[in-house]
PDB file of C-alpha atoms in Angstrom:
ATOM      1  CA  MET A 207       0.000   0.000   0.000  1.00 64.00           C
ATOM      2  CA  ALA A 208       1.398   3.391  -0.992  1.00 68.00           C
ATOM      3  CA  THR A 209       2.052   5.965   1.698  1.00 80.00           C
ATOM      4  CA  LYS A 210      -0.111   9.051   1.395  1.00 91.00           C
ATOM      5  CA  LYS A 211       1.883  12.247   0.868  1.00 95.00           C
ATOM      6  CA  PRO A 212       0.945  15.833   1.687  1.00 97.00           C
ATOM      7  CA  ILE A 213      -0.229  17.969  -1.218  1.00 96.00           C
ATOM      8  CA  GLU A 214       2.027  20.770  -0.020  1.00 96.00           C
ATOM      9  CA  THR A 215       4.720  21.253   2.625  1.00 97.00           C
ATOM     10  CA  LEU A 216       5.550  24.727   3.879  1.00 97.00           C
ATOM     11  CA  ARG A 217       8.944  25.118   5.557  1.00 97.00           C
ATOM     12  CA  ASP A 218      10.813  27.515   7.801  1.00 97.00           C
ATOM     13  CA  GLY A 219      14.205  25.946   8.452  1.00 97.00           C
ATOM     14  CA  ASN A 220      13.606  22.679  10.292  1.00 97.00           C
ATOM     15  CA  LEU A 221       9.932  23.521  10.954  1.00 98.00           C
ATOM     16  CA  LYS A 222       7.211  22.418   8.572  1.00 98.00           C
ATOM     17  CA  ALA A 223       3.474  22.570   7.996  1.00 98.00           C
ATOM     18  CA  SER A 224       2.193  19.709   5.846  1.00 97.00           C
ATOM     19  CA  VAL A 225      -1.175  20.157   4.104  1.00 97.00           C
ATOM     20  CA  TRP A 226      -3.200  16.995   3.559  1.00 97.00           C
ATOM     21  CA  GLU A 227      -6.234  16.431   1.345  1.00 96.00           C
ATOM     22  CA  ASN A 228      -8.854  14.051   2.715  1.00 95.00           C
ATOM     23  CA  GLN A 229     -12.196  12.884   1.330  1.00 93.00           C
ATOM     24  CA  GLY A 230     -15.409  13.242   3.297  1.00 92.00           C
ATOM     25  CA  GLU A 231     -19.104  12.827   2.590  1.00 92.00           C
ATOM     26  CA  LYS A 232     -19.285  16.376   1.222  1.00 85.00           C
ATOM     27  CA  GLY A 233     -16.096  16.146  -0.812  1.00 87.00           C
ATOM     28  CA  PRO A 234     -12.495  16.995  -0.017  1.00 91.00           C
ATOM     29  CA  TYR A 235     -11.367  18.732   3.133  1.00 94.00           C
ATOM     30  CA  PHE A 236      -7.891  19.800   4.170  1.00 96.00           C
ATOM     31  CA  THR A 237      -5.910  19.279   7.364  1.00 97.00           C
ATOM     32  CA  VAL A 238      -2.505  20.518   8.510  1.00 98.00           C
ATOM     33  CA  THR A 239       0.181  18.891  10.634  1.00 97.00           C
ATOM     34  CA  LEU A 240       2.946  20.943  12.233  1.00 98.00           C
ATOM     35  CA  ALA A 241       6.312  19.371  13.000  1.00 98.00           C
ATOM     36  CA  LYS A 242       9.995  19.950  13.609  1.00 98.00           C
ATOM     37  CA  THR A 243      12.498  17.738  11.772  1.00 97.00           C
ATOM     38  CA  TYR A 244      15.696  16.595  13.504  1.00 97.00           C
ATOM     39  CA  LYS A 245      18.345  13.875  13.198  1.00 97.00           C
ATOM     40  CA  ASP A 246      18.445  11.156  15.840  1.00 96.00           C
ATOM     41  CA  GLU A 247      21.635   9.514  17.183  1.00 97.00           C
ATOM     42  CA  GLN A 248      21.703   7.058  14.248  1.00 97.00           C
ATOM     43  CA  GLY A 249      21.534   9.918  11.728  1.00 96.00           C
ATOM     44  CA  SER A 250      17.939   9.191  10.694  1.00 97.00           C
ATOM     45  CA  TYR A 251      15.528  12.064  10.177  1.00 97.00           C
ATOM     46  CA  ARG A 252      12.618  12.184  12.619  1.00 97.00           C
ATOM     47  CA  ASP A 253       9.724  14.544  13.288  1.00 97.00           C
ATOM     48  CA  THR A 254       8.499  15.861  16.611  1.00 98.00           C
ATOM     49  CA  GLN A 255       5.551  18.026  17.571  1.00 97.00           C
ATOM     50  CA  SER A 256       7.452  19.585  20.471  1.00 97.00           C
ATOM     51  CA  PHE A 257       8.719  23.138  19.971  1.00 98.00           C
ATOM     52  CA  THR A 258      10.943  25.446  21.986  1.00 97.00           C
ATOM     53  CA  GLY A 259       9.693  28.814  23.133  1.00 96.00           C
ATOM     54  CA  THR A 260      11.721  30.578  20.455  1.00 94.00           C
ATOM     55  CA  GLU A 261      10.168  28.392  17.724  1.00 97.00           C
ATOM     56  CA  ILE A 262       6.548  29.113  18.682  1.00 97.00           C
ATOM     57  CA  LEU A 263       6.242  32.330  16.652  1.00 97.00           C
ATOM     58  CA  ARG A 264       7.718  30.612  13.595  1.00 97.00           C
ATOM     59  CA  VAL A 265       5.235  27.744  14.053  1.00 98.00           C
ATOM     60  CA  ALA A 266       2.407  30.271  14.355  1.00 97.00           C
ATOM     61  CA  GLU A 267       3.492  31.946  11.112  1.00 97.00           C
ATOM     62  CA  LEU A 268       3.571  28.590   9.307  1.00 97.00           C
ATOM     63  CA  GLY A 269       0.087  27.932  10.699  1.00 97.00           C
ATOM     64  CA  ARG A 270      -1.133  31.298   9.393  1.00 97.00           C
ATOM     65  CA  VAL A 271       0.171  30.593   5.891  1.00 97.00           C
ATOM     66  CA  ALA A 272      -1.287  27.056   5.980  1.00 97.00           C
ATOM     67  CA  TYR A 273      -4.637  28.500   7.091  1.00 97.00           C
ATOM     68  CA  HIS A 274      -4.778  30.779   4.027  1.00 97.00           C
ATOM     69  CA  LEU A 275      -3.640  27.967   1.722  1.00 97.00           C
ATOM     70  CA  THR A 276      -6.345  25.575   2.954  1.00 96.00           C
ATOM     71  CA  ASN A 277      -8.976  28.313   2.580  1.00 96.00           C
ATOM     72  CA  ASP A 278      -7.831  28.903  -1.014  1.00 95.00           C
ATOM     73  CA  LEU A 279      -7.935  25.172  -1.778  1.00 94.00           C
ATOM     74  CA  ARG A 280     -11.419  24.841  -0.286  1.00 91.00           C
ATOM     75  CA  ARG A 281     -12.624  27.889  -2.247  1.00 92.00           C
ATOM     76  CA  GLU A 282     -11.174  26.446  -5.482  1.00 91.00           C
ATOM     77  CA  HIS A 283     -13.035  23.186  -4.869  1.00 86.00           C
ATOM     78  CA  TYR A 284     -16.377  24.881  -4.212  1.00 85.00           C
ATOM     79  CA  GLN A 285     -15.984  27.250  -7.163  1.00 87.00           C
ATOM     80  CA  SER A 286     -15.149  24.298  -9.384  1.00 82.00           C
ATOM     81  CA  ASN A 287     -18.289  22.488  -8.204  1.00 78.00           C
ATOM     82  CA  ASP A 288     -20.398  25.615  -8.728  1.00 72.00           C
ATOM     83  CA  MET A 289     -19.035  25.913 -12.265  1.00 67.00           C
ATOM     84  CA  ASP A 290     -19.799  22.239 -12.901  1.00 62.00           C
ATOM     85  CA  ASN A 291     -23.365  22.732 -11.620  1.00 60.00           C
ATOM     86  CA  ASP A 292     -23.792  25.896 -13.733  1.00 54.00           C
ATOM     87  CA  GLU A 293     -22.526  24.036 -16.799  1.00 54.00           C
ATOM     88  CA  THR A 294     -24.960  21.154 -16.229  1.00 43.00           C
ATOM     89  CA  ARG A 295     -27.867  23.591 -15.754  1.00 45.00           C
ATOM     90  CA  GLU A 296     -26.996  25.545 -18.877  1.00 49.00           C
ATOM     91  CA  ARG A 297     -26.619  22.379 -20.947  1.00 44.00           C
ATOM     92  CA  SER A 298     -30.024  21.136 -19.866  1.00 39.00           C
ATOM     93  CA  GLN A 299     -31.660  24.543 -20.421  1.00 43.00           C
ATOM     94  CA  ALA A 300     -30.037  25.330 -23.760  1.00 42.00           C
ATOM     95  CA  GLY A 301     -29.799  21.797 -25.069  1.00 38.00           C
ATOM     96  CA  ARG A 302     -26.188  22.379 -26.127  1.00 31.00           C
ATOM     97  CA  SER A 303     -22.760  21.968 -24.643  1.00 31.00           C
ATOM     98  CA  PHE A 304     -20.173  24.647 -24.232  1.00 26.00           C
ATOM     99  CA  GLU A 305     -16.628  24.896 -23.023  1.00 31.00           C
ATOM    100  CA  ARG A 306     -15.732  26.948 -20.004  1.00 28.00           C
ATOM    101  CA  SER A 307     -12.371  28.538 -19.495  1.00 30.00           C
ATOM    102  CA  ARG A 308     -10.678  27.839 -16.230  1.00 31.00           C
ATOM    103  CA  ALA A 309      -7.608  29.333 -14.628  1.00 33.00           C
ATOM    104  CA  PRO A 310      -4.786  26.833 -14.332  1.00 30.00           C
ATOM    105  CA  ARG A 311      -4.407  25.208 -10.960  1.00 36.00           C
ATOM    106  CA  ARG A 312      -1.334  25.932  -8.888  1.00 39.00           C
ATOM    107  CA  THR A 313       1.423  23.400  -9.244  1.00 35.00           C
ATOM    108  CA  ARG A 314       2.525  21.620  -6.115  1.00 43.00           C
TER     109      ARG A 314
END
């Protein structure tokens, strides 16, 4: 089974905010995990969710950016669904199909 990967990872040095896309009954929703990466005694990279006092503001800033990103992703999803619903309505009302232009999605 393949390991699920975040759709985006925001970084500030060894701190990171990983954005995850999940599927629910009403469609996708987005969650964020905050972590600090470090090397253990064997030289392997590990994550912890424990932060020093001086890292808290940096973690908060990553959280703020992740908050805006997840809002944008959610808005894109709902706008896309609204456009799909509008297209279906117009097709049924006009009896013809049409193409809609769409802004390209951000690359991740």
